[in-house]
Short mmCIF file of C-alpha atoms and ligand atoms in Angstrom, two decimals:
data_model
loop_
_atom_site.label_atom_id
_atom_site.label_comp_id
_atom_site.label_asym_id
_atom_site.label_seq_id
_atom_site.Cartn_x
_atom_site.Cartn_y
_atom_site.Cartn_z
CA MET Q 1 16.65 82.04 46.49
CA SER Q 2 18.91 84.61 44.98
CA LEU Q 3 20.48 82.96 42.03
CA ASP Q 4 21.62 86.19 40.48
CA HIS Q 5 25.54 85.40 40.69
CA ILE Q 6 25.59 82.01 39.43
CA PRO Q 7 25.86 81.42 35.65
CA ALA Q 8 23.39 79.27 33.78
CA PRO Q 9 24.89 75.67 34.07
CA ASN Q 10 26.18 74.10 30.98
CA VAL Q 11 24.05 70.97 30.25
CA TYR Q 12 25.63 70.14 26.84
CA ASP Q 13 29.16 69.26 28.25
CA ALA Q 14 29.91 65.28 28.63
CA GLU Q 15 31.70 63.70 31.91
CA PRO Q 16 35.29 63.12 31.01
CA ILE Q 17 35.95 59.80 29.89
CA PRO Q 18 37.79 57.76 32.59
CA ALA Q 19 41.28 57.77 32.31
CA ALA Q 20 41.82 54.11 31.96
CA ALA Q 21 40.52 54.30 28.57
CA ARG Q 22 43.56 56.56 27.56
CA ALA Q 23 46.30 53.62 28.29
CA GLU Q 24 44.06 50.98 26.34
CA ILE Q 25 43.43 53.48 23.30
CA ASP Q 26 47.46 53.95 23.45
CA ARG Q 27 47.98 50.48 23.30
CA LEU Q 28 45.74 49.91 20.40
CA LEU Q 29 46.96 52.77 18.52
CA LEU Q 30 50.68 51.22 18.87
CA SER Q 31 49.56 47.98 17.88
CA GLY Q 32 47.15 48.99 15.22
CA ASP Q 33 44.68 46.47 16.50
CA LEU Q 34 41.42 48.23 15.62
CA PHE Q 35 39.32 45.47 14.18
CA ARG Q 36 37.25 43.41 16.50
CA TYR Q 37 38.14 39.91 14.63
CA THR Q 38 41.92 40.29 14.50
CA ALA Q 39 43.11 39.05 17.76
CA PRO Q 40 42.34 35.50 18.27
CA SER Q 41 40.54 36.16 21.39
CA ASP Q 42 39.50 38.76 24.05
CA ALA Q 43 39.54 41.80 21.83
CA PRO Q 44 38.26 44.69 23.43
CA VAL Q 45 34.71 44.50 21.50
CA ALA Q 46 34.54 40.75 22.74
CA LEU Q 47 35.41 41.74 26.32
CA LEU Q 48 32.70 44.60 26.31
CA GLU Q 49 30.00 42.27 25.23
CA ARG Q 50 30.98 39.81 28.10
CA GLU Q 51 31.25 42.59 30.67
CA PHE Q 52 27.71 43.94 29.35
CA ALA Q 53 26.09 40.75 29.33
CA ALA Q 54 27.10 39.88 32.86
CA LEU Q 55 25.90 43.93 33.64
CA MET Q 56 22.46 42.80 32.24
CA GLY Q 57 22.31 39.30 33.55
CA THR Q 58 21.60 37.88 29.70
CA LYS Q 59 23.29 34.91 28.08
CA TYR Q 60 24.33 37.00 25.03
CA ALA Q 61 25.27 40.64 23.87
CA LEU Q 62 26.42 41.79 20.36
CA ALA Q 63 28.03 45.15 20.15
CA VAL Q 64 27.31 47.11 17.05
CA SER Q 65 27.85 50.83 15.32
CA SER Q 66 24.80 52.14 16.98
CA CYS Q 67 21.39 51.34 18.77
CA SER Q 68 19.87 52.00 15.29
CA ALA Q 69 22.04 49.04 13.99
CA ALA Q 70 21.03 46.75 16.88
CA LEU Q 71 17.13 47.70 16.47
CA PHE Q 72 17.63 47.01 12.52
CA LEU Q 73 19.66 43.76 13.04
CA SER Q 74 17.14 42.73 15.74
CA LEU Q 75 13.97 43.02 13.11
CA GLU Q 76 16.27 41.00 10.45
CA ALA Q 77 17.05 38.36 13.20
CA LEU Q 78 13.29 37.94 13.59
CA GLY Q 79 13.21 36.45 10.37
CA LEU Q 80 10.06 38.44 9.49
CA PRO Q 81 8.99 39.00 5.82
CA LYS Q 82 9.43 42.12 4.11
CA GLY Q 83 6.45 44.27 4.63
CA ALA Q 84 6.04 43.01 8.04
CA LYS Q 85 4.00 45.48 10.25
CA VAL Q 86 5.88 46.43 13.35
CA MET Q 87 4.18 48.66 15.88
CA ILE Q 88 5.97 51.76 17.90
CA PRO Q 89 4.88 54.48 20.07
CA ALA Q 90 4.22 57.51 18.03
CA PHE Q 91 6.75 59.31 20.40
CA THR Q 92 9.99 58.25 19.91
CA PHE Q 93 13.20 59.37 17.88
CA ALA Q 94 13.16 59.29 14.01
CA ALA Q 95 15.73 56.50 14.04
CA VAL Q 96 13.32 53.96 15.17
CA PRO Q 97 10.79 54.14 12.41
CA SER Q 98 14.08 54.44 10.10
CA SER Q 99 15.22 51.06 11.33
CA ILE Q 100 11.97 49.67 10.29
CA VAL Q 101 11.71 50.97 6.95
CA HIS Q 102 15.43 50.03 6.58
CA ALA Q 103 14.52 46.56 6.98
CA GLY Q 104 11.78 46.66 4.50
CA MET Q 105 9.04 46.65 7.19
CA GLN Q 106 6.11 49.06 7.64
CA PRO Q 107 5.86 50.95 11.11
CA VAL Q 108 2.34 51.23 12.74
CA LEU Q 109 2.29 53.95 15.31
CA CYS Q 110 0.12 53.81 18.61
CA GLU Q 111 -0.74 56.88 20.69
CA VAL Q 112 0.99 57.72 23.90
CA GLY Q 113 -0.26 59.52 26.60
CA ASP Q 114 0.50 62.87 28.43
CA ASN Q 115 2.76 60.90 30.56
CA TYR Q 116 4.92 60.07 27.56
CA ARG Q 117 4.01 56.34 27.88
CA ILE Q 118 2.21 54.06 25.51
CA ASP Q 119 -1.42 54.30 25.69
CA VAL Q 120 -1.91 50.53 26.58
CA ALA Q 121 -5.82 50.59 25.29
CA ASP Q 122 -4.71 52.00 21.82
CA PHE Q 123 -1.64 49.53 21.83
CA ARG Q 124 -4.21 46.57 22.46
CA ALA Q 125 -6.60 47.86 19.91
CA ARG Q 126 -3.70 48.26 17.04
CA LEU Q 127 -2.10 44.90 17.81
CA PRO Q 128 -3.92 42.49 15.73
CA GLY Q 129 -2.08 42.15 12.50
CA VAL Q 130 1.04 43.19 13.76
CA ASP Q 131 4.03 41.08 13.42
CA ALA Q 132 6.42 42.75 16.03
CA VAL Q 133 6.70 45.51 18.35
CA ILE Q 134 9.52 47.83 19.24
CA ILE Q 135 8.51 49.43 22.74
CA SER Q 136 10.88 52.61 22.45
CA HIS Q 137 11.29 53.82 26.13
CA MET Q 138 11.40 57.36 25.03
CA ARG Q 139 13.58 59.60 27.08
CA GLY Q 140 13.91 56.68 29.67
CA HIS Q 141 10.28 56.62 30.24
CA THR Q 142 8.89 53.00 30.76
CA SER Q 143 5.65 52.11 29.42
CA ASP Q 144 3.35 49.58 31.40
CA MET Q 145 5.63 46.36 30.58
CA ASP Q 146 3.17 44.15 32.40
CA ALA Q 147 0.31 44.87 29.92
CA ILE Q 148 2.27 44.91 27.12
CA MET Q 149 4.22 41.71 27.53
CA GLU Q 150 0.79 39.95 28.58
CA ALA Q 151 -0.80 41.33 25.31
CA CYS Q 152 2.08 40.44 23.09
CA ASP Q 153 2.61 36.94 24.84
CA ALA Q 154 -0.99 36.33 24.08
CA ALA Q 155 -0.80 37.13 20.49
CA GLY Q 156 2.55 35.64 19.85
CA VAL Q 157 4.25 38.87 19.00
CA PRO Q 158 7.73 39.20 19.78
CA VAL Q 159 8.69 42.43 21.64
CA ILE Q 160 11.98 44.30 20.83
CA GLU Q 161 13.07 46.84 23.66
CA ASP Q 162 14.43 50.25 22.33
CA ALA Q 163 16.41 50.93 25.50
CA ALA Q 164 18.69 53.31 23.95
CA HIS Q 165 18.09 55.81 26.87
CA SER Q 166 17.17 53.55 29.48
CA LEU Q 167 20.33 51.79 30.63
CA GLY Q 168 19.86 51.42 34.51
CA THR Q 169 16.19 51.63 34.52
CA THR Q 170 14.08 48.61 36.27
CA TRP Q 171 10.79 47.56 36.24
CA HIS Q 172 9.65 45.36 39.14
CA GLY Q 173 13.31 45.32 39.92
CA ARG Q 174 13.86 43.74 36.29
CA LYS Q 175 16.42 45.54 34.23
CA ILE Q 176 14.80 47.39 31.14
CA GLY Q 177 16.01 45.98 27.85
CA THR Q 178 16.14 41.99 29.11
CA ILE Q 179 11.93 41.82 29.42
CA GLY Q 180 11.27 41.70 25.88
CA LYS Q 181 13.01 39.25 23.37
CA VAL Q 182 15.78 41.36 22.61
CA GLY Q 183 17.04 44.71 24.11
CA CYS Q 184 18.87 47.44 22.28
CA PHE Q 185 21.08 50.35 23.82
CA SER Q 186 22.92 53.39 22.66
CA PHE Q 187 26.52 54.49 23.17
CA GLN Q 188 25.89 57.77 21.51
CA SER Q 189 27.06 60.81 23.44
CA TYR Q 190 23.64 61.79 24.75
CA LYS Q 191 23.13 58.59 26.52
CA LEU Q 192 24.28 57.26 29.72
CA VAL Q 193 27.49 55.95 28.50
CA ASN Q 194 29.20 57.85 25.85
CA ALA Q 195 31.47 56.59 23.10
CA GLY Q 196 30.50 59.25 20.48
CA GLU Q 197 28.58 56.39 18.71
CA GLY Q 198 27.84 52.69 19.28
CA GLY Q 199 25.12 50.15 20.30
CA ILE Q 200 24.83 46.98 21.69
CA LEU Q 201 21.93 44.34 21.67
CA VAL Q 202 21.11 41.81 24.57
CA THR Q 203 19.22 38.31 24.41
CA ASP Q 204 18.88 35.10 25.91
CA ASP Q 205 17.96 33.67 22.34
CA ALA Q 206 20.85 31.62 20.73
CA ASP Q 207 19.31 31.56 17.46
CA LEU Q 208 18.37 35.30 17.30
CA VAL Q 209 21.69 36.45 18.51
CA ALA Q 210 23.42 33.81 15.89
CA ARG Q 211 21.73 35.54 13.21
CA ALA Q 212 22.42 38.98 14.16
CA VAL Q 213 26.02 38.27 14.87
CA ILE Q 214 26.39 36.99 11.19
CA MET Q 215 24.43 39.88 9.70
CA SER Q 216 26.32 42.29 11.75
CA GLY Q 217 29.66 41.08 9.93
CA ALA Q 218 30.79 38.05 11.21
CA TYR Q 219 32.11 36.66 8.02
CA GLU Q 220 33.37 33.06 7.33
CA HIS Q 221 33.97 31.57 10.73
CA ASN Q 222 34.70 34.89 12.75
CA TRP Q 223 31.41 33.97 14.84
CA LYS Q 224 33.68 31.45 16.74
CA LYS Q 225 34.91 34.47 18.56
CA HIS Q 226 31.59 34.86 20.07
CA GLY Q 227 31.50 32.25 22.73
CA GLU Q 228 31.67 28.51 23.13
CA ASP Q 229 28.20 27.34 24.22
CA ALA Q 230 26.72 24.78 22.37
CA ASP Q 231 23.36 26.34 21.45
CA LEU Q 232 25.44 29.10 19.85
CA ALA Q 233 27.46 26.78 18.05
CA GLY Q 234 24.50 24.89 16.52
CA ALA Q 235 22.99 28.14 15.38
CA PHE Q 236 25.81 29.48 13.89
CA GLY Q 237 26.32 26.03 11.95
CA ARG Q 238 22.59 26.56 10.82
CA TRP Q 239 22.94 30.06 9.67
CA GLN Q 240 26.36 29.76 8.05
CA ASN Q 241 26.34 31.35 4.72
CA LYS Q 242 22.56 31.67 4.48
CA LEU Q 243 22.50 35.54 5.51
CA PRO Q 244 23.56 38.61 4.18
CA LEU Q 245 26.61 40.68 6.06
CA TYR Q 246 25.26 44.26 6.52
CA ASN Q 247 28.82 44.98 8.35
CA LEU Q 248 27.56 47.16 11.40
CA ARG Q 249 30.43 46.17 13.75
CA MET Q 250 31.93 48.06 16.53
CA GLN Q 251 35.54 48.48 16.47
CA ASN Q 252 38.23 48.14 19.25
CA LEU Q 253 38.32 52.08 19.94
CA SER Q 254 34.84 52.34 20.84
CA ALA Q 255 35.31 49.26 23.16
CA ALA Q 256 38.01 51.01 24.69
CA VAL Q 257 35.82 54.17 25.75
CA ILE Q 258 32.83 52.31 26.81
CA ARG Q 259 34.37 49.65 28.87
CA PRO Q 260 35.95 52.05 31.82
CA GLN Q 261 32.49 53.56 31.99
CA LEU Q 262 30.52 50.65 32.78
CA PRO Q 263 31.59 50.66 36.66
CA GLU Q 264 30.43 54.22 36.61
CA VAL Q 265 26.68 53.42 35.47
CA ALA Q 266 25.54 52.68 38.93
CA ARG Q 267 26.62 56.23 40.36
CA ARG Q 268 25.27 57.95 36.99
CA VAL Q 269 21.87 56.29 37.56
CA HIS Q 270 21.72 57.14 41.33
CA ASP Q 271 22.75 60.80 40.76
CA GLY Q 272 20.48 61.53 37.42
CA ARG Q 273 17.46 59.94 39.52
CA ALA Q 274 18.35 62.38 42.52
CA ASN Q 275 18.69 65.18 40.26
CA HIS Q 276 15.67 64.79 38.30
CA ASP Q 277 13.37 63.99 41.35
CA TYR Q 278 14.59 67.07 43.03
CA VAL Q 279 13.95 69.55 40.13
CA ALA Q 280 10.53 67.72 39.68
CA GLY Q 281 9.50 68.47 43.13
CA LEU Q 282 10.39 72.08 42.71
CA LEU Q 283 8.51 72.29 39.29
CA ASN Q 284 5.55 70.40 40.62
CA ALA Q 285 5.08 73.21 42.89
CA SER Q 286 4.38 75.60 40.15
CA PRO Q 287 0.68 75.85 39.13
CA TRP Q 288 1.62 75.83 35.24
CA LEU Q 289 4.03 72.95 35.17
CA ALA Q 290 3.65 69.34 35.77
CA VAL Q 291 6.13 66.50 36.08
CA PRO Q 292 4.19 63.27 35.34
CA ASP Q 293 4.53 60.39 38.13
CA ALA Q 294 6.70 57.27 37.09
CA LEU Q 295 4.85 54.10 37.23
CA ALA Q 296 4.90 52.24 40.28
CA ALA Q 297 6.84 49.40 39.01
CA GLU Q 298 9.43 51.79 37.59
CA ASP Q 299 12.88 52.97 38.86
CA ARG Q 300 14.21 55.41 36.70
CA ALA Q 301 17.78 56.39 35.38
CA PRO Q 302 16.83 59.91 33.84
CA ASP Q 303 19.58 62.43 32.47
CA SER Q 304 16.79 65.09 31.44
CA ILE Q 305 13.44 66.05 32.80
CA GLN Q 306 10.21 66.21 30.81
CA PHE Q 307 7.16 68.27 32.04
CA ASN Q 308 3.72 69.57 30.53
CA LEU Q 309 2.56 73.14 30.57
CA VAL Q 310 -0.74 73.27 32.50
CA GLY Q 311 -3.09 75.83 30.91
CA PHE Q 312 -1.21 77.39 28.14
CA GLU Q 313 -4.36 77.54 25.71
CA SER Q 314 -2.39 78.67 22.60
CA ASP Q 315 0.92 77.44 21.03
CA ALA Q 316 2.14 81.36 21.03
CA LYS Q 317 1.93 81.17 24.92
CA ALA Q 318 3.94 77.88 24.79
CA ARG Q 319 6.62 79.32 22.74
CA ALA Q 320 6.76 82.55 24.96
CA PHE Q 321 7.52 80.20 27.95
CA ALA Q 322 10.36 78.57 26.05
CA ASP Q 323 11.57 81.97 24.88
CA ALA Q 324 11.28 83.33 28.66
CA ALA Q 325 13.28 80.30 29.95
CA ALA Q 326 16.11 80.91 27.18
CA ALA Q 327 16.05 84.50 28.35
CA ARG Q 328 17.10 83.23 31.73
CA GLY Q 329 19.84 80.74 30.17
CA VAL Q 330 17.80 77.63 30.06
CA LYS Q 331 17.01 75.90 26.99
CA VAL Q 332 13.59 74.31 26.69
CA GLN Q 333 12.38 71.98 23.79
CA ILE Q 334 8.85 71.99 23.05
CA PHE Q 335 9.00 68.58 21.28
CA GLY Q 336 5.88 69.65 18.85
CA LEU Q 337 6.75 73.28 18.64
CA SER Q 338 10.18 73.06 17.30
CA THR Q 339 10.87 72.93 13.40
CA ASP Q 340 11.35 69.56 11.98
CA ASN Q 341 11.81 67.90 15.58
CA ALA Q 342 12.92 64.47 14.76
CA ARG Q 343 10.52 63.53 17.73
CA ALA Q 344 7.44 64.67 16.25
CA PHE Q 345 5.82 62.07 13.97
CA TRP Q 346 4.60 64.03 11.40
CA ASN Q 347 8.07 64.77 10.35
CA TRP Q 348 8.37 61.18 9.69
CA GLN Q 349 7.62 61.66 5.91
CA PHE Q 350 10.05 58.92 4.95
CA ILE Q 351 7.34 56.47 6.04
CA PRO Q 352 5.78 54.64 3.31
CA GLY Q 353 1.98 55.35 2.76
CA ASP Q 354 -0.09 58.12 4.40
CA LEU Q 355 1.26 59.57 7.70
CA PRO Q 356 -1.42 58.36 10.30
CA GLU Q 357 -2.79 61.21 12.64
CA LEU Q 358 -2.51 60.62 16.37
CA THR Q 359 -4.40 63.29 17.96
CA GLN Q 360 -3.57 62.28 21.79
CA THR Q 361 0.21 62.07 20.97
CA ARG Q 362 0.09 65.42 18.63
CA ALA Q 363 -1.64 67.15 21.89
CA MET Q 364 1.14 66.10 24.40
CA LEU Q 365 3.89 66.75 22.05
CA MET Q 366 2.72 70.61 21.57
CA ARG Q 367 2.79 71.00 25.40
CA ALA Q 368 5.65 68.59 26.45
CA CYS Q 369 8.88 70.21 27.57
CA ASP Q 370 12.30 68.67 27.43
CA VAL Q 371 15.27 69.99 29.40
CA ARG Q 372 18.70 68.37 29.68
CA LEU Q 373 19.62 67.49 33.18
CA PRO Q 374 22.89 65.65 33.35
CA ALA Q 375 24.00 63.18 36.19
CA ARG Q 376 27.08 65.61 36.94
CA LEU Q 377 24.91 68.70 37.79
CA GLN Q 378 24.91 69.93 41.50
CA LYS Q 379 22.53 71.41 43.47
CA PRO Q 380 22.91 75.20 42.91
CA ASP Q 381 22.63 74.14 38.83
CA LEU Q 382 19.59 72.35 39.78
CA ASP Q 383 18.10 75.20 41.73
CA PHE Q 384 19.23 77.57 38.93
CA ILE Q 385 17.37 75.60 36.36
CA ALA Q 386 14.14 74.87 38.36
CA GLN Q 387 14.00 78.82 39.17
CA ALA Q 388 14.26 79.85 35.61
CA LEU Q 389 11.84 77.39 34.46
CA MET Q 390 9.09 78.66 37.53
CA ASP Q 391 10.02 82.22 36.76
CA ALA Q 392 9.18 81.76 33.03
CA ALA Q 393 6.15 80.24 33.85
CA GLU Q 394 5.20 82.88 36.04
CA GLU Q 395 5.86 85.57 33.69
CA ILE Q 396 3.70 84.06 30.98
CA LYS Q 397 0.81 82.98 33.04
CA GLY Q 398 1.21 84.55 36.62
CA ALA Q 399 -0.81 87.54 37.62
CA ARG Q 400 1.36 90.13 36.22
CA ALA Q 401 0.89 88.60 32.63
CA ALA Q 402 -2.83 88.61 33.05
C1 LIG Y 501 19.41 57.83 20.74
C2 LIG Y 501 18.08 56.90 20.57
C3 LIG Y 501 17.83 55.92 19.66
C4 LIG Y 501 19.10 55.95 18.49
O1 LIG Y 501 20.45 55.52 19.12
P1 LIG Y 501 21.65 55.74 18.10
O2 LIG Y 501 22.66 54.82 18.97
O3 LIG Y 501 22.23 57.00 17.85
O4 LIG Y 501 21.33 55.09 16.78
C5 LIG Y 501 16.91 55.23 19.50
N1 LIG Y 501 15.91 55.40 20.29
C6 LIG Y 501 15.92 56.04 21.49
C7 LIG Y 501 14.78 56.19 22.16
C8 LIG Y 501 17.04 56.99 21.75
O5 LIG Y 501 17.09 57.88 22.47
#
């Protein structure tokens, strides 16, 4: 494969926002109608909620300012006391334990395997005494939701799915984000649907969504703009004036950017999966690189690829691999080896109390590599990236290096 003439692909640029967004943004700018509760009905944010709930097949959706806000509101909406214990995988983004701290609750970390998924035995062992769990499908990797739901249902522990990076992923054909009591998604720019910032939660639970709607900032009777069904009206009646308003609303411009991207989701999922699986096949041919298999029930929607370095006995060698890939134009993040990485649990020093040690997760993070692989890349781009990674591994570990 001669790829010398092709420049390294740009994996950071986003896809253009569909043109339909422009007309809608222009209309909103001309009218100044940016607040979700000004229009009597059918505000862009309300339409987004209806469309997203239909896409996911849930009764309710609430659009907010970020996935972190959706996680925080989900925890608050469960009505748990301050100090409640919330279990999360030790491999996730710092925003997830942060949402728990924000809610005045205590994160409990569990081990993650070298396939980036929750270690179910460790999860079960730590479940007694836990009040809720947030299953973070980190980088879109789905943990064993059969085992997790069985354990949590038996223990009566509610499950929040952090599906920030899992829009379009399915488990036994069921949409990720709809398996737990509530699912939270992100529209931040590095996710499948890009609005710069934004988030949404989905649930079938009228009481939970009513609480979240009020706390998101539906003051007075603005909750009436969230739909008519009787369960919802009853729940809003119960919670009127009983809950604090955190004002984490989404504004109309964000919805105008998001809505025309929803019809693009299926294509992005298809292309992202094909790109990922193609590169995974190439990397797995190298004795030094291993892309863990997806679980059997899982159909993924990746926009990046993660793989483990095999036989790299020292951190120095692992760093040398990342440098060798960078010299070839491909940036590799090794989660545990980059300074102050927000996905390394030992950097979550804001968690109250002593930070726990999770040796298995730490070992994984020290050799787990992360490379962006946006759905818009074409085959020559994918070949370039895979070849650069394989050549970099060969440079550090191959016969010449010995
Ligand atoms: C991006 C991300 C978040 C945070 O989403 P925001 O919308 O930026 O708050 C949380 N969890 C995971 C797994 C993420 O990838």
